[in-house]
Short mmCIF file of C-alpha atoms (C1' of nucleotides) in Angstrom, two decimals:
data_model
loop_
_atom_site.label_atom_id
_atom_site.label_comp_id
_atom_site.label_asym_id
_atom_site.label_seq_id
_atom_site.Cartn_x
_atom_site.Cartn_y
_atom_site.Cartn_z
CA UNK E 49 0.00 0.00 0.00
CA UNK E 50 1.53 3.17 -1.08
CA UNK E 51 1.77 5.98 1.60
CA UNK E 52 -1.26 8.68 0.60
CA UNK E 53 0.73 11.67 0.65
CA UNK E 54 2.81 13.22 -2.15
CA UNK E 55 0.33 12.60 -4.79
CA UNK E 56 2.10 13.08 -8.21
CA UNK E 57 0.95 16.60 -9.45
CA UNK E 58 -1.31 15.81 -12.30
CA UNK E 59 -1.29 19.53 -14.26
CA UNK E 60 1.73 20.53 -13.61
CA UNK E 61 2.82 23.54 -15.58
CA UNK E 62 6.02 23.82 -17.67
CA UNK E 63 8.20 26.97 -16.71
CA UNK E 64 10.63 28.80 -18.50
CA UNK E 65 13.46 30.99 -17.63
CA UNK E 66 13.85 34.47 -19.57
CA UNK E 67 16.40 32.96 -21.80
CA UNK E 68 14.34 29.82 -22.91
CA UNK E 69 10.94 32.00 -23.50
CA UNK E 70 13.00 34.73 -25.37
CA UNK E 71 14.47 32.33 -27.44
CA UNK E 72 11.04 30.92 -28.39
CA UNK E 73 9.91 34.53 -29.60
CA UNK E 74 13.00 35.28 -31.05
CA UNK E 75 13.28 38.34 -28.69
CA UNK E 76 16.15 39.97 -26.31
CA UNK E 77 15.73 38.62 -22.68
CA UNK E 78 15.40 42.67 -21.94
CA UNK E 79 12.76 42.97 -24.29
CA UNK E 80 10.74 40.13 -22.63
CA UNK E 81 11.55 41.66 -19.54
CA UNK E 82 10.13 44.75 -20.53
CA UNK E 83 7.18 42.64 -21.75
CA UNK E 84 6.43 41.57 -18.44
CA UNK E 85 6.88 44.68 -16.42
CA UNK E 86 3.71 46.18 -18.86
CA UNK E 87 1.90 43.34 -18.07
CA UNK E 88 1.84 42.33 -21.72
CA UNK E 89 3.28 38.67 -20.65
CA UNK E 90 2.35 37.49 -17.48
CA UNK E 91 4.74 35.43 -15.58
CA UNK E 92 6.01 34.10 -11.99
CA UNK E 93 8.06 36.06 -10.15
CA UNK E 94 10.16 34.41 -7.43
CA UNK E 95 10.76 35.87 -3.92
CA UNK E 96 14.33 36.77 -5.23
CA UNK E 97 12.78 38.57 -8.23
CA UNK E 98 13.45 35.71 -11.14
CA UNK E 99 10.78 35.95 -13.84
CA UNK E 100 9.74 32.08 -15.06
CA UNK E 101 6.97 32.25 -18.02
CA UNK E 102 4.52 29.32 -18.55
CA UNK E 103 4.94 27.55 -21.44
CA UNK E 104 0.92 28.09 -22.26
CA UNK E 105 1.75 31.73 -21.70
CA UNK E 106 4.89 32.06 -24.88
CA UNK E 107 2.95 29.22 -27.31
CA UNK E 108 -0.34 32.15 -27.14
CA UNK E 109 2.05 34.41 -28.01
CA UNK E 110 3.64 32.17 -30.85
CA UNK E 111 -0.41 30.75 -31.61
CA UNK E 112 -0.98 34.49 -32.81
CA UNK E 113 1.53 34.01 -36.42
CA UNK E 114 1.33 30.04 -36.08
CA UNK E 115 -1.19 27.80 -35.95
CA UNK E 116 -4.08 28.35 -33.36
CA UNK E 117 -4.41 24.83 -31.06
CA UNK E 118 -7.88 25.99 -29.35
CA UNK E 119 -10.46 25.38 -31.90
CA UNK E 120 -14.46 24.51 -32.26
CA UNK E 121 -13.51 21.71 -34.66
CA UNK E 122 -11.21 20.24 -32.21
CA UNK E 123 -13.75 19.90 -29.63
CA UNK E 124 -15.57 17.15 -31.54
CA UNK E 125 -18.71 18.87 -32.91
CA UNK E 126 -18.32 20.67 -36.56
CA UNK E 127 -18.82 24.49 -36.97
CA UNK E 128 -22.28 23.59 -39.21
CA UNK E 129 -23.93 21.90 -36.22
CA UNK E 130 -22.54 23.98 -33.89
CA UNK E 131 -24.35 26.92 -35.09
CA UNK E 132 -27.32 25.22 -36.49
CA UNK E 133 -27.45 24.46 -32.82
CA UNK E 134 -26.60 27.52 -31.33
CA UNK E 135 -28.95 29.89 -33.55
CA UNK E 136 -31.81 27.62 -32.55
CA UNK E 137 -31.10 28.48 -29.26
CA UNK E 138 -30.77 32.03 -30.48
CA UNK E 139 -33.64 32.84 -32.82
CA UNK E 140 -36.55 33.51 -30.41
CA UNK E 141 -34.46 36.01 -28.45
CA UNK E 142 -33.54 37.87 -31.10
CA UNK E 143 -37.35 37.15 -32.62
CA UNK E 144 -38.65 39.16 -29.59
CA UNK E 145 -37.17 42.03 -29.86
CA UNK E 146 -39.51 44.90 -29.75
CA UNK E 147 -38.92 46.58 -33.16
CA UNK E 148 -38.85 43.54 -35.01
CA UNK E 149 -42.90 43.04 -35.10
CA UNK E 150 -42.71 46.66 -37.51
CA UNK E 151 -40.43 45.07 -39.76
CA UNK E 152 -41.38 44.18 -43.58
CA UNK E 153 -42.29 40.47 -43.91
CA UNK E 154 -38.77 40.74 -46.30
CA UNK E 155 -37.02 42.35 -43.81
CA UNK E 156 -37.69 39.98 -40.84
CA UNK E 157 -36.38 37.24 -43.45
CA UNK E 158 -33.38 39.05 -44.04
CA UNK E 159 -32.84 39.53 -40.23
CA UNK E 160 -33.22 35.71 -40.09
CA UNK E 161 -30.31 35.30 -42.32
CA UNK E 162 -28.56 37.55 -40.70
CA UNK E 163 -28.72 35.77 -37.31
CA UNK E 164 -27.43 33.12 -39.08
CA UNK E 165 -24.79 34.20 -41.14
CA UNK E 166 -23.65 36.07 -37.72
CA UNK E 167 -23.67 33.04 -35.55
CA UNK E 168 -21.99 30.65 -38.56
CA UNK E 169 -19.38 33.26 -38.85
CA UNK E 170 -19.09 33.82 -35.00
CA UNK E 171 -18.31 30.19 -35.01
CA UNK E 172 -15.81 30.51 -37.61
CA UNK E 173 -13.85 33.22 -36.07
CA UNK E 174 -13.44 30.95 -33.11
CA UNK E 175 -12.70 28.04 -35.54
CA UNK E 176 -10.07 29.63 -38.11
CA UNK E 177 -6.63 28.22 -37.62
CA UNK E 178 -4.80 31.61 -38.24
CA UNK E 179 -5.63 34.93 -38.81
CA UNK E 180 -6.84 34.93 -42.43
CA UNK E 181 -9.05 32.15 -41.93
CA UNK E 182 -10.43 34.02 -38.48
CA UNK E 183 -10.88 36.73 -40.84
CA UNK E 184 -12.76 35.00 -43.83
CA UNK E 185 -15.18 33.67 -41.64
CA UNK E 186 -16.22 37.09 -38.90
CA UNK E 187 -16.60 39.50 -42.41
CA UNK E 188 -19.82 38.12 -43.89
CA UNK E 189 -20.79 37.87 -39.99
CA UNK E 190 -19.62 42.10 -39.42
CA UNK E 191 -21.83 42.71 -42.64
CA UNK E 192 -24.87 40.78 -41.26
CA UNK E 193 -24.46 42.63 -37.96
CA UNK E 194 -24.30 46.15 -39.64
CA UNK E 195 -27.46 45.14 -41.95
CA UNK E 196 -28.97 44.11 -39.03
CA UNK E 197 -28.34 47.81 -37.24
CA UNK E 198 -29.17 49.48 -40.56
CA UNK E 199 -33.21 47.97 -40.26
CA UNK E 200 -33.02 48.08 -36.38
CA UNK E 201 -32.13 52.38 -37.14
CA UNK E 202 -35.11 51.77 -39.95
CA UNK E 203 -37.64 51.10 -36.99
CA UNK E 204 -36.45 53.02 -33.99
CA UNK E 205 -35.16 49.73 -32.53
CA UNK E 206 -33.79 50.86 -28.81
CA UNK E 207 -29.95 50.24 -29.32
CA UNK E 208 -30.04 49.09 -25.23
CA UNK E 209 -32.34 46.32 -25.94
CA UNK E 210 -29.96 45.13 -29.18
CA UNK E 211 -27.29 45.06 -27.14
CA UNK E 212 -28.34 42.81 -24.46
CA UNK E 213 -29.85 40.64 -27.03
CA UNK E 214 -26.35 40.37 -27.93
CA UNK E 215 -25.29 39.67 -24.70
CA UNK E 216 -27.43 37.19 -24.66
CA UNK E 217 -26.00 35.69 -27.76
CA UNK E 218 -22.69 36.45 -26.15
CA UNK E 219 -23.24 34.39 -22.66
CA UNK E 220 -25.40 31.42 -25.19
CA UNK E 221 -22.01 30.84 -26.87
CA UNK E 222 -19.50 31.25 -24.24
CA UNK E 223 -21.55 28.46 -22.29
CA UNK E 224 -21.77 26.44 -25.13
CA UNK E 225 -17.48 26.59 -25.77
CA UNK E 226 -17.40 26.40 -22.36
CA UNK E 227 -19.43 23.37 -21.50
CA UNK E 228 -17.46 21.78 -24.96
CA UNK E 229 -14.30 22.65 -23.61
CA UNK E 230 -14.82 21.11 -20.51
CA UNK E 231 -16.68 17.71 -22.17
CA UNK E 232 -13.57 17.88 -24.42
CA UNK E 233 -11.19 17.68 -21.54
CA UNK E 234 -9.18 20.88 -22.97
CA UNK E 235 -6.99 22.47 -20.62
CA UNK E 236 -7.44 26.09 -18.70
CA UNK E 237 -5.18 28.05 -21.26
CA UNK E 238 -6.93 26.54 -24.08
CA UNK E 239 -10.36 27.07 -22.90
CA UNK E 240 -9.80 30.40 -21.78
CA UNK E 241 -8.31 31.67 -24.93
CA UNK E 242 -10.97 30.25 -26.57
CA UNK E 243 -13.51 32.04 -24.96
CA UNK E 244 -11.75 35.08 -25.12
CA UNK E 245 -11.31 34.89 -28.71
CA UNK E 246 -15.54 34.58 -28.74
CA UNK E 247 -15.54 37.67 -26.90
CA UNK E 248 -13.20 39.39 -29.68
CA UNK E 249 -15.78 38.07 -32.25
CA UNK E 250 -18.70 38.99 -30.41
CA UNK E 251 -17.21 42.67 -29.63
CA UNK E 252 -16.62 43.69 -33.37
CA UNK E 253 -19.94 42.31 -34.57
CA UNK E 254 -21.46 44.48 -31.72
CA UNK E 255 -19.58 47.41 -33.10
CA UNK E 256 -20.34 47.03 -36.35
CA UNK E 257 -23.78 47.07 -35.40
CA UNK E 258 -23.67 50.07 -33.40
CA UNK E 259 -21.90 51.75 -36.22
CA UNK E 260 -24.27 50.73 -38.52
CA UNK E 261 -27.06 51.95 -36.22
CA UNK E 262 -25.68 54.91 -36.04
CA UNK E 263 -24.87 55.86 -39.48
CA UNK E 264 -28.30 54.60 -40.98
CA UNK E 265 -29.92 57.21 -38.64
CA UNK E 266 -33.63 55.35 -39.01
CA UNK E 267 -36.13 56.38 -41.75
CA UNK E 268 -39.16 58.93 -40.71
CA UNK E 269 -41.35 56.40 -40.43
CA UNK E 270 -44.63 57.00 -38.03
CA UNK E 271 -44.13 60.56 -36.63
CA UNK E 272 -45.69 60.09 -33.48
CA UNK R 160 5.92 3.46 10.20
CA UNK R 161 2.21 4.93 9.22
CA UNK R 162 2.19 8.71 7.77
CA UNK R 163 3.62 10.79 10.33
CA UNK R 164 0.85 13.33 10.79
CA UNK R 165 -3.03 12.34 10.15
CA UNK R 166 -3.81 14.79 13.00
CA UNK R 167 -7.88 13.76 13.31
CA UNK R 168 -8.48 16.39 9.91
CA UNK R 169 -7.50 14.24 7.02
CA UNK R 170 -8.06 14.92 3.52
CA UNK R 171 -6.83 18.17 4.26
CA UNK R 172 -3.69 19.00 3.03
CA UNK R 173 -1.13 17.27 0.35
CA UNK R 174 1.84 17.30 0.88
CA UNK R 175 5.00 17.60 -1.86
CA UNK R 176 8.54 16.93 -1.39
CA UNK R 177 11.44 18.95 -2.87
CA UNK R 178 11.68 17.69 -6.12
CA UNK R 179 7.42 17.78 -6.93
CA UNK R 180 7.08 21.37 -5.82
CA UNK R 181 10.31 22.68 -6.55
CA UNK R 182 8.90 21.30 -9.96
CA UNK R 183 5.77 22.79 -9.27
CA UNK R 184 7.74 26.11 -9.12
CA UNK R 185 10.04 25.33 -12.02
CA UNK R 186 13.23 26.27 -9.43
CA UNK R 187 16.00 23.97 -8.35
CA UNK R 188 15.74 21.91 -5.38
CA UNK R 189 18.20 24.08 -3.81
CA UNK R 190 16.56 27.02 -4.31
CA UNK R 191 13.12 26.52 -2.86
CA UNK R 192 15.30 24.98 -0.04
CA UNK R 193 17.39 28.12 0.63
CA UNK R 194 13.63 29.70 0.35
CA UNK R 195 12.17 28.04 2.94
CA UNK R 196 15.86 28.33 5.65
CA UNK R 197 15.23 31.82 4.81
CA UNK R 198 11.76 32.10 6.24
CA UNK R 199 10.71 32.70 2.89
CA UNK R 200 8.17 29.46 1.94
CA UNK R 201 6.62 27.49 4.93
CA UNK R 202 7.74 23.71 5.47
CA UNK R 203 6.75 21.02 7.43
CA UNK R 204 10.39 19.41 8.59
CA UNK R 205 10.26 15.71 9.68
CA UNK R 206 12.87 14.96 12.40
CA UNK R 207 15.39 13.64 10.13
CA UNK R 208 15.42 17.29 8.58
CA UNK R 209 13.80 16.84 5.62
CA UNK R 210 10.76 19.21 4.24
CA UNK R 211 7.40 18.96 3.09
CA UNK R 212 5.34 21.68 1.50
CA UNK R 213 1.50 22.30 1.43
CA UNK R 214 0.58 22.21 -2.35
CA UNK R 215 -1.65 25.18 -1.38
CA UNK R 216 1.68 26.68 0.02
CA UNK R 217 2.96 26.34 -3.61
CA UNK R 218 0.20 27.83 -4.90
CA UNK R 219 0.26 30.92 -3.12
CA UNK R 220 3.62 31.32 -4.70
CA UNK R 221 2.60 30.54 -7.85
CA UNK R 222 -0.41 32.91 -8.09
CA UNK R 223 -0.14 34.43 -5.14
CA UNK R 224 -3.00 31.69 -5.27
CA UNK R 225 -5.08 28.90 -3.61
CA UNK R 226 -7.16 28.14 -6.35
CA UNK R 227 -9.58 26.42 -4.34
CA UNK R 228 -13.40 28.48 -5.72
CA UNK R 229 -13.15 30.50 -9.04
CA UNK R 230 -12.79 34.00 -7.29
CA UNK R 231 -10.42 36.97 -7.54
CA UNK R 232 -9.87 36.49 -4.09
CA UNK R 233 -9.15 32.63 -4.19
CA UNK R 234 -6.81 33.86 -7.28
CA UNK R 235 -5.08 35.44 -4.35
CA UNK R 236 -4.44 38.93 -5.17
CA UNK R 237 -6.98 41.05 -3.05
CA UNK R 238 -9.62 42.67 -5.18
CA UNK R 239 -7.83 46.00 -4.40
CA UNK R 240 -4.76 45.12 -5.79
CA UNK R 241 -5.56 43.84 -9.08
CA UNK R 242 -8.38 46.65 -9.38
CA UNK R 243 -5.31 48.99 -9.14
CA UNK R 244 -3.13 46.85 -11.39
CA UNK R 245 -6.01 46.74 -14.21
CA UNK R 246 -7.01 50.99 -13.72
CA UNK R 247 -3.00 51.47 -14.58
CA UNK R 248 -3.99 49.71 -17.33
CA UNK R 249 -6.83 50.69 -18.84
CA UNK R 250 -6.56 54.43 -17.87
CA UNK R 251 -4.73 55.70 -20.74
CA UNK R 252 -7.11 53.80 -23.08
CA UNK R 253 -9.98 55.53 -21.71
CA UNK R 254 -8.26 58.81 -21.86
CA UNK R 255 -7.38 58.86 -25.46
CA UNK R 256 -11.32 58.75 -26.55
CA UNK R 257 -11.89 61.85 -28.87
CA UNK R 258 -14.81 63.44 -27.13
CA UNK R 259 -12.56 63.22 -23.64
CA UNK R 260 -10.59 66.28 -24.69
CA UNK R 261 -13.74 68.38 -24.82
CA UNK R 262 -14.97 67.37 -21.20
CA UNK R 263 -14.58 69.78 -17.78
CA UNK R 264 -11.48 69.59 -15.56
CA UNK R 265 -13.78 68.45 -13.29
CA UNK R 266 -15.88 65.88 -15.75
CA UNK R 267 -12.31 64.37 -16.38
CA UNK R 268 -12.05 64.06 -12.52
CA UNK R 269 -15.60 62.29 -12.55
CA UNK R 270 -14.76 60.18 -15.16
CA UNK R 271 -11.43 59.20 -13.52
CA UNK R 272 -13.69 58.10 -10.43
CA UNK R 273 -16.16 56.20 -12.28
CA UNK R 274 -13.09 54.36 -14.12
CA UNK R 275 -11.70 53.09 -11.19
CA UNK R 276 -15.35 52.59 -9.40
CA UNK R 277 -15.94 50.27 -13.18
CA UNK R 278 -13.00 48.38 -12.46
CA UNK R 279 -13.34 47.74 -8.88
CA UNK R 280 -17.29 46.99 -8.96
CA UNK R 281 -16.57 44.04 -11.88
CA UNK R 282 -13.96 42.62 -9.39
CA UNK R 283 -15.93 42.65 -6.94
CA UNK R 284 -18.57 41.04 -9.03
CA UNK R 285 -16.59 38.12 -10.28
CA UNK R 286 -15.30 38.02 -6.95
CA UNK R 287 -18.38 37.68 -4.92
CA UNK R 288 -19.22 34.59 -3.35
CA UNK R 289 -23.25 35.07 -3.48
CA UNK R 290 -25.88 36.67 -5.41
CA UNK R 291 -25.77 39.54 -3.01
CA UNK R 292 -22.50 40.27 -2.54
CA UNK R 293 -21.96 40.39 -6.62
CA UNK R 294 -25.63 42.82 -6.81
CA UNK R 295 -23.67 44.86 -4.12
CA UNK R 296 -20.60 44.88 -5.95
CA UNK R 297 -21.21 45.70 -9.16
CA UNK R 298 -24.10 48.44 -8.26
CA UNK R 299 -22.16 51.40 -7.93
CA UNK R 300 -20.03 50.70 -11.41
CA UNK R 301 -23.81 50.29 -13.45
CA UNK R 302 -24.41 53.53 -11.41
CA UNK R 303 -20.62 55.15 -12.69
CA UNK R 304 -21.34 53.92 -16.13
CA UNK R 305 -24.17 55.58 -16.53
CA UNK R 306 -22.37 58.83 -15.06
CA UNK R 307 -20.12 57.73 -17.86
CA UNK R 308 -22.72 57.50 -20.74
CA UNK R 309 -24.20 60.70 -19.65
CA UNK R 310 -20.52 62.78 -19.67
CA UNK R 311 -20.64 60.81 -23.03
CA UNK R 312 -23.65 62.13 -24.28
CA UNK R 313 -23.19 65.47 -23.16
CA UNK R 314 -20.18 66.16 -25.20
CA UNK R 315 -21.17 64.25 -28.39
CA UNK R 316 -19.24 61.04 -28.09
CA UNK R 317 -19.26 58.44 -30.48
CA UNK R 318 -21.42 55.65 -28.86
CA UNK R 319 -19.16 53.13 -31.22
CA UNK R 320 -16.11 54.52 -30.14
CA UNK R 321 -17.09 54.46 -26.12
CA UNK R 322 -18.09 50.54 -27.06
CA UNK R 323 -14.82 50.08 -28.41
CA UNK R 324 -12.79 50.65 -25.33
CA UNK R 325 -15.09 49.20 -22.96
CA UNK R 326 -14.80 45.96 -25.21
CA UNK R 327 -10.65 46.27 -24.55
CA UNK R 328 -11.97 46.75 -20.53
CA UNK R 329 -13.69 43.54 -21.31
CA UNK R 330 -10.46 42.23 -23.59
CA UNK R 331 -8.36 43.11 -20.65
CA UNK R 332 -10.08 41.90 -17.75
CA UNK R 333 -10.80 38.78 -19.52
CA UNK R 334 -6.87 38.15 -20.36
CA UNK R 335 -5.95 39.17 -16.51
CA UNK R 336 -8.49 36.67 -15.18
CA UNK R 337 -7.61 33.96 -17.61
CA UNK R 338 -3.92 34.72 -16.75
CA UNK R 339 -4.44 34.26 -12.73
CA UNK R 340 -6.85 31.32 -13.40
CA UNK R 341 -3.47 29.67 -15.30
CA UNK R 342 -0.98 30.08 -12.84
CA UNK R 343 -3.57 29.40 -9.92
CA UNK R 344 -4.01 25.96 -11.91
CA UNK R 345 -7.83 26.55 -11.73
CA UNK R 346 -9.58 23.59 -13.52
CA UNK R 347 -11.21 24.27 -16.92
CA UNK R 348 -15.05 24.81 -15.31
CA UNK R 349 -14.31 26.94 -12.97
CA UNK R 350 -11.83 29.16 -14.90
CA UNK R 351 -15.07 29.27 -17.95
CA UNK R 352 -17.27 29.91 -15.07
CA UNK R 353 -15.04 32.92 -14.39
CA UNK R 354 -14.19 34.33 -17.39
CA UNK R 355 -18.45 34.29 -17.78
CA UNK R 356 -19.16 35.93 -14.77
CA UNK R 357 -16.60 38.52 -15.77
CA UNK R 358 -18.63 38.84 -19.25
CA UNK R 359 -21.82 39.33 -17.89
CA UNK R 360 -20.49 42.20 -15.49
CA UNK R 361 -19.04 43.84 -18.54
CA UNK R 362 -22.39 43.61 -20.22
CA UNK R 363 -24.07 44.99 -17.47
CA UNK R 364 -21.73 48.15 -17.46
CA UNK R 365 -22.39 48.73 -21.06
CA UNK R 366 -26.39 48.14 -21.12
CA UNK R 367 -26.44 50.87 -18.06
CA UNK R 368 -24.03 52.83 -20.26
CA UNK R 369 -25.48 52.81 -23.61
CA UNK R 370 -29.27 53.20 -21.99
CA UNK R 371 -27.88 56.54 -20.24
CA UNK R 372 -26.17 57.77 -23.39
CA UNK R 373 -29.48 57.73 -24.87
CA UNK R 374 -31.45 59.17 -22.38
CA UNK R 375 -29.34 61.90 -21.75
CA UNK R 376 -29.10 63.36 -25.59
CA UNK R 377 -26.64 65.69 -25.29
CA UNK R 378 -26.21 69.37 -24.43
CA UNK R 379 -25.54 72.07 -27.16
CA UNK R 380 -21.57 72.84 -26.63
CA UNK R 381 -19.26 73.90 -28.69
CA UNK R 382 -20.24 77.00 -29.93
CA UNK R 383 -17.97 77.26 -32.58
"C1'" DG W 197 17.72 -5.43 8.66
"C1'" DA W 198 19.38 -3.78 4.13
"C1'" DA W 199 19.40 -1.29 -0.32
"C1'" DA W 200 17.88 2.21 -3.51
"C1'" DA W 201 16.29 6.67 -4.04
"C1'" DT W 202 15.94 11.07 -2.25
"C1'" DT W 203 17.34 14.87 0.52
"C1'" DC W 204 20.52 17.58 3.13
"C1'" DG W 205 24.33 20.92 3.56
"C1'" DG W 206 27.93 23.76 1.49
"C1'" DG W 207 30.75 25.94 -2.22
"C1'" DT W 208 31.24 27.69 -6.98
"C1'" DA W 209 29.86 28.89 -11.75
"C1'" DA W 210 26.18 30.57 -14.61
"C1'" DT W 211 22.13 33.34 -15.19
"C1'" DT W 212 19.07 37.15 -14.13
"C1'" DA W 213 17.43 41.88 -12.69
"C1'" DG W 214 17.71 46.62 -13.18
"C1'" DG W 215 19.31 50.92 -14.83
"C1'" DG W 216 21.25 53.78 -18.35
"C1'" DT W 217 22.36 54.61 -23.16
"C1'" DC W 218 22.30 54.05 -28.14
"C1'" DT O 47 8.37 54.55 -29.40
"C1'" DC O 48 10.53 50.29 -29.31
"C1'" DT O 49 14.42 47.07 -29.31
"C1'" DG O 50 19.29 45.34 -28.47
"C1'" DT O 51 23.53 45.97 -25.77
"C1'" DC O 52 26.40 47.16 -21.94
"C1'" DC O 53 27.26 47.18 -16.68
"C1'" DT O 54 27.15 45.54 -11.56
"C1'" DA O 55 24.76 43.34 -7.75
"C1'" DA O 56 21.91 39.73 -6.63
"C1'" DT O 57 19.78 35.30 -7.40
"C1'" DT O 58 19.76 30.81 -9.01
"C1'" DA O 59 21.72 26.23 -10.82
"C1'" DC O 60 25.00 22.56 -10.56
"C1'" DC O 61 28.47 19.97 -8.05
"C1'" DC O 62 29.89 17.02 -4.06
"C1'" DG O 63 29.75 13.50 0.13
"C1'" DA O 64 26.84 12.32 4.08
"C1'" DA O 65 22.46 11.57 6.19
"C1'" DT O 66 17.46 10.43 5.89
"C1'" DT O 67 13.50 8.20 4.03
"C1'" DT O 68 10.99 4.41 1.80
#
DNA sequence: GAAAATTCGGGTAATTAGGGTC
DNA sequence: TCTGTCCTAATTACCCGAATTT
């Protein structure tokens, strides 16, 4: 019977010293040091004032110009069902929006594309292995979200009310990656980097919106 | 012999040796053991001389951590501190909005207050162990927000733009809490669980934000 | 009781932090 | 503005034989 104590560490973390890390980023030690002291890389500091950097912490840094290791399609389910999925979930919050029952017939069927296109693309962002995929996928998503403010502007839609129906959408896909990410066993860097990458997504479709709502300053329609 | 020290408490503590938390650290053996002669990391010696550290000992170190509930707190920098840390941060980016320029001395004051009142009250938030503590937390930031929205308003800010750098609040708190949750070696739930709560208080912020920006539609300045 | 692995302690070489400058 | 290179003081890593733990 082995003694109970001293139970092998199961996660442990891989540190680095300045010189290892720098060399993985092809920077000075200084400069990483500099990094650090903005709080642009987070690492350990021992009592005697050594920096050691997590391996997680450099490979994000690397994942930006390399590949990406945190994706949708490597939790199992692919992007298409995903959203299918997740704009199911979606549609009847965004359906209820106050504005929406003055839309055109045409127009509601637009915004129903639009939902879809934003939560396919949404998806995608998350998904894309480096920047230009990332990219591909969140434009036709930005465009949906600006039409989408454009016929919101069109019928006095309350911007307050968009927005925490995109909240909504926001918190509807960060539980979903979450709950994936944990089914899928991925680690705490992985997961959280995922999820902040949805929040990146989600954040510049809610811009464009705004922007959109903004600029398309709504139609005189039904002057009091 | 049994294990030295089942003192009636049992599955309360584990215990490392040298080698698993110096590992743990990603120091030398030698070093963690100068550490600890110094007074500097706590050790249980057994009579022969040897040490054994509390993982949660380790952990402090680590994160300044005992990642034991997803909280600031339990992240183990106190809410004050890392409210601080994260105002240094996002200060400047707050600042450099366009409309800020045209604000009051004393608007620029306000809005300096309500900054770090944001940043504090979404700590607090994510760091709240109940539903009343996080309602209590968070209440005066909706209430700064709005204060924010209004200053906003007032001097014809660009709702857009205001979104933009609350979404790099949200970008940054997200990244700081992700960070913490790393190198506390919080579990992939509770880290998502985190990083969520920390959404939805950002989303809060901006709904009270955007709603007073509307209501308050601006006063004719500039006469120029 | 005995053996293997680990830890202790100390002494020395290598690495790091931090500031200042280019 | 940012990065790479110097400098010195401080911290850490590696080496050893002896003692402890398992």
């Amino acid at each position: 019977m082995s003694t109970p104590r001293h139970h092998a560490v199961e996660d442990a973390e891989v540190w680095l010293g300045v010189q290892e890390a720098s060399d993985m980023l092809g920077v000075s030690p200084a400069t990483l040091r500099r990094w650090s002291a903005a709080g642009k890389v987070r690492a350990f500091t021992t009592p005697g004032g050594h920096r050691r950097y997590a391996e997680s912490t450099i490979r994000q840094l690397l994942g930006r110009a390399a590949g990406l290791d945190s994706s949708v399609s490597a939790l199992g389910e692919s992007v298409d069902r995903a959203a299918w999925a997740l704009h199911e979930q979606l549609a009847p919050v965004c359906g209820s929006l106050s504005w929406v029952p003055r839309a055109t017939p045409e127009e509601r069927q637009i915004l129903g594309l639009a939902g879809r296109s934003m939560v396919q693309g949404l998806l995608g962002y998350v998904d894309g292995r480096n920047d230009h995929e990332c990219e591909s996928a969140i434009r036709p998503a930005i465009e949906a979200a600006a039409m989408q403010g454009r016929i919101a502007a069109r019928h006095h839609g309350d911007l307050g009310e968009t927005l925490e129906t995109f909240h909504r959408v926001r918190g509807a896909l960060v539980d979903d990656l979450a709950a994936r990410a944990c089914l899928a066993g991925l680690d705490t860097p992985r997961a959280t980097r995922l999820l902040a990458r949805a929040n990146d997504g989600v954040d510049r479709l809610i811009v464009a919106l705004v922007d959109a709502h903004a600029a398309a300053p709504a139609a005189a329609v039904s002057p009091g």
